[in-house]
Coordinates of C-alpha atoms in Angstrom, one line a residue:
M531 CA -29.2 129.8 5.8
T532 CA -29.7 131.3 2.4
M533 CA -28.1 132.5 -0.8
R534 CA -27.8 136.3 -0.6
P535 CA -27.6 138.8 -3.5
I536 CA -24.2 140.1 -4.4
R537 CA -23.6 143.9 -4.0
I538 CA -22.4 145.5 -7.3
I539 CA -19.6 148.1 -7.7
G540 CA -20.9 151.5 -6.7
D541 CA -22.4 150.2 -3.5
P542 CA -20.5 152.0 -0.7
V543 CA -20.2 148.8 1.4
L544 CA -17.7 147.5 -1.1
R545 CA -15.4 150.5 -0.4
T546 CA -15.5 150.4 3.4
S547 CA -13.0 148.6 5.7
C548 CA -14.9 145.9 7.6
A549 CA -15.0 145.7 11.4
P550 CA -13.3 142.8 13.1
V551 CA -15.5 140.1 14.4
T552 CA -15.6 140.1 18.2
S553 CA -18.3 137.6 18.9
F554 CA -18.0 134.0 17.8
D555 CA -21.6 133.2 18.2
A556 CA -24.7 131.8 16.4
E557 CA -25.0 135.1 14.4
L558 CA -21.4 134.6 13.0
R559 CA -22.1 130.9 12.3
A560 CA -25.3 132.0 10.4
L561 CA -23.3 134.5 8.4
V562 CA -20.7 131.9 7.5
G563 CA -23.5 129.6 6.4
D564 CA -25.1 132.4 4.2
L565 CA -21.7 133.2 2.7
M566 CA -21.1 129.5 1.9
D567 CA -24.6 129.1 0.4
T568 CA -24.0 132.2 -1.7
L569 CA -20.6 130.9 -2.8
L570 CA -21.9 127.5 -3.8
G571 CA -25.3 128.6 -5.1
E572 CA -23.9 129.3 -8.5
P573 CA -21.1 127.4 -10.3
G574 CA -17.8 129.0 -10.9
R575 CA -17.5 131.1 -7.8
A576 CA -14.2 131.1 -5.9
G577 CA -15.0 133.2 -2.9
V578 CA -17.4 135.6 -1.3
A579 CA -16.6 138.2 1.4
A580 CA -19.1 139.6 3.9
P581 CA -19.2 143.1 2.4
Q582 CA -20.3 141.5 -1.0
I583 CA -23.6 140.6 0.7
G584 CA -23.8 143.9 2.6
V585 CA -22.3 142.8 6.0
D586 CA -19.7 144.8 7.8
A587 CA -17.6 141.9 9.2
Q588 CA -14.1 140.5 8.5
V589 CA -15.3 137.2 7.2
F590 CA -14.9 135.4 3.8
V591 CA -15.5 132.0 2.3
Y592 CA -13.5 130.3 -0.5
D593 CA -13.6 127.3 -2.8
A594 CA -10.5 127.2 -4.9
D595 CA -8.1 124.5 -6.1
G596 CA -9.9 121.8 -4.1
H597 CA -9.8 123.8 -0.8
R598 CA -13.1 125.0 0.7
G599 CA -13.5 126.9 3.9
H600 CA -13.9 130.2 5.7
L601 CA -11.7 132.7 7.5
V602 CA -12.6 135.3 10.2
N603 CA -10.4 138.3 10.9
P604 CA -7.7 137.3 8.4
T605 CA -4.2 138.6 8.1
I606 CA -2.2 137.6 5.0
E607 CA 1.5 137.0 4.2
L608 CA 2.5 137.2 0.6
S609 CA 5.5 135.9 -1.3
E610 CA 7.6 138.3 -3.3
E611 CA 7.2 136.0 -6.4
T612 CA 4.3 137.1 -8.5
E613 CA 2.2 136.0 -11.4
V614 CA -0.2 137.7 -13.8
D615 CA -3.5 136.1 -14.6
D616 CA -7.0 137.1 -15.5
E617 CA -9.1 138.0 -12.5
G618 CA -12.7 138.9 -12.1
C619 CA -15.1 139.7 -9.3
L620 CA -18.7 138.9 -8.5
S621 CA -19.2 142.6 -7.7
I622 CA -18.0 143.6 -11.2
P623 CA -19.7 140.8 -13.1
G624 CA -18.5 139.8 -16.5
L625 CA -15.2 141.8 -16.5
Y626 CA -11.9 140.1 -16.3
F627 CA -8.4 141.8 -16.5
P628 CA -4.9 140.6 -16.1
T629 CA -4.0 141.2 -12.5
R630 CA -0.6 140.8 -10.7
R631 CA -0.8 138.8 -7.4
A632 CA 1.6 137.1 -5.2
L633 CA 2.2 133.5 -6.3
H634 CA 2.0 132.2 -2.7
A635 CA -0.1 133.3 0.2
T636 CA -0.7 132.3 3.8
A637 CA -3.7 133.6 5.6
H638 CA -4.1 133.4 9.4
G639 CA -7.3 134.0 11.2
F640 CA -10.0 132.1 13.0
D641 CA -12.8 129.7 12.3
Q642 CA -16.4 130.4 13.1
H643 CA -15.9 129.0 16.6
G644 CA -12.9 131.3 17.4
E645 CA -10.2 128.6 16.9
P646 CA -7.0 129.7 15.1
L647 CA -6.9 128.7 11.5
T648 CA -4.2 129.0 8.8
I649 CA -4.6 128.4 5.1
S650 CA -1.7 128.4 2.6
G651 CA -1.7 128.1 -1.1
S652 CA -0.2 128.9 -4.5
G653 CA -1.6 129.9 -7.8
F654 CA -5.4 130.2 -7.9
L655 CA -5.9 129.5 -4.1
A656 CA -3.4 132.3 -3.3
R657 CA -5.2 134.6 -5.7
A658 CA -8.5 133.9 -4.1
L659 CA -7.2 134.5 -0.6
Q660 CA -5.7 137.8 -1.6
H661 CA -8.9 138.9 -3.5
E662 CA -11.2 138.1 -0.6
T663 CA -8.8 139.7 2.0
D664 CA -8.8 142.8 -0.2
H665 CA -12.6 143.0 0.0
L666 CA -12.4 143.2 3.8
A667 CA -10.2 146.3 3.5
G668 CA -12.6 148.0 1.0
R669 CA -10.5 147.2 -2.0
L670 CA -11.5 145.7 -5.4
Y671 CA -9.2 143.9 -7.7
V672 CA -9.4 146.8 -10.2
D673 CA -7.7 148.9 -7.6
T674 CA -4.5 146.8 -8.1
L675 CA -4.4 147.4 -11.9
S676 CA -2.1 150.0 -13.5
G677 CA -1.4 151.6 -16.8
D678 CA -3.6 150.9 -19.9
T679 CA -5.3 147.9 -18.1
R680 CA -6.5 150.1 -15.3
R681 CA -7.7 152.8 -17.7
R682 CA -9.6 150.2 -19.8
A683 CA -11.2 148.7 -16.7
L684 CA -12.3 152.0 -15.3
R685 CA -13.7 153.1 -18.7
E686 CA -15.7 149.8 -19.0
I687 CA -17.0 150.2 -15.4
R688 CA -18.0 153.8 -16.0
A689 CA -19.8 152.8 -19.2
G690 CA -21.6 150.1 -17.3
R691 CA -20.2 147.4 -19.6
F692 CA -20.3 144.7 -17.0
D693 CA -23.1 142.1 -16.6
S694 CA -25.0 144.0 -13.9
P695 CA -28.1 142.3 -12.5
R696 CA -29.7 145.7 -12.6
R697 CA -29.3 145.8 -16.4
R698 CA -30.8 142.3 -16.9
G699 CA -34.2 143.0 -15.4

């Protein structure tokens, strides 16, 4: 297993709906391992989805509010109650914007062995589950923004004002 590079906004894989996982095999277990190594390889990461490392599969890992794990082929149920908090993304590094999310979320799916799995949470964990599930549908958190916040985010992205690894080198 290995820490993999994160794909940055502009990479088409980030805008593509991922294929459902159909084989719960050694290849899937290796992917989950790579995702977890990538998540834990640098401090402060809350989740990594398969498309962020260039893989077309409905899989993500998370580490939020003391909960760590993975989910394959997730579906998500959201509360009507919402909250606004700053949100960022490894694929748009260094930019954070106030983002409205459901306060509570329950995600259903499978573990890497094909066993049913459910994770429920509020606050930051709920936000992480929504964020990572969005990645699997080809959505980024900036797609949920509106009004002046959305205009500012898109302006900063177009101007390249995020901490892109391509700009560091």
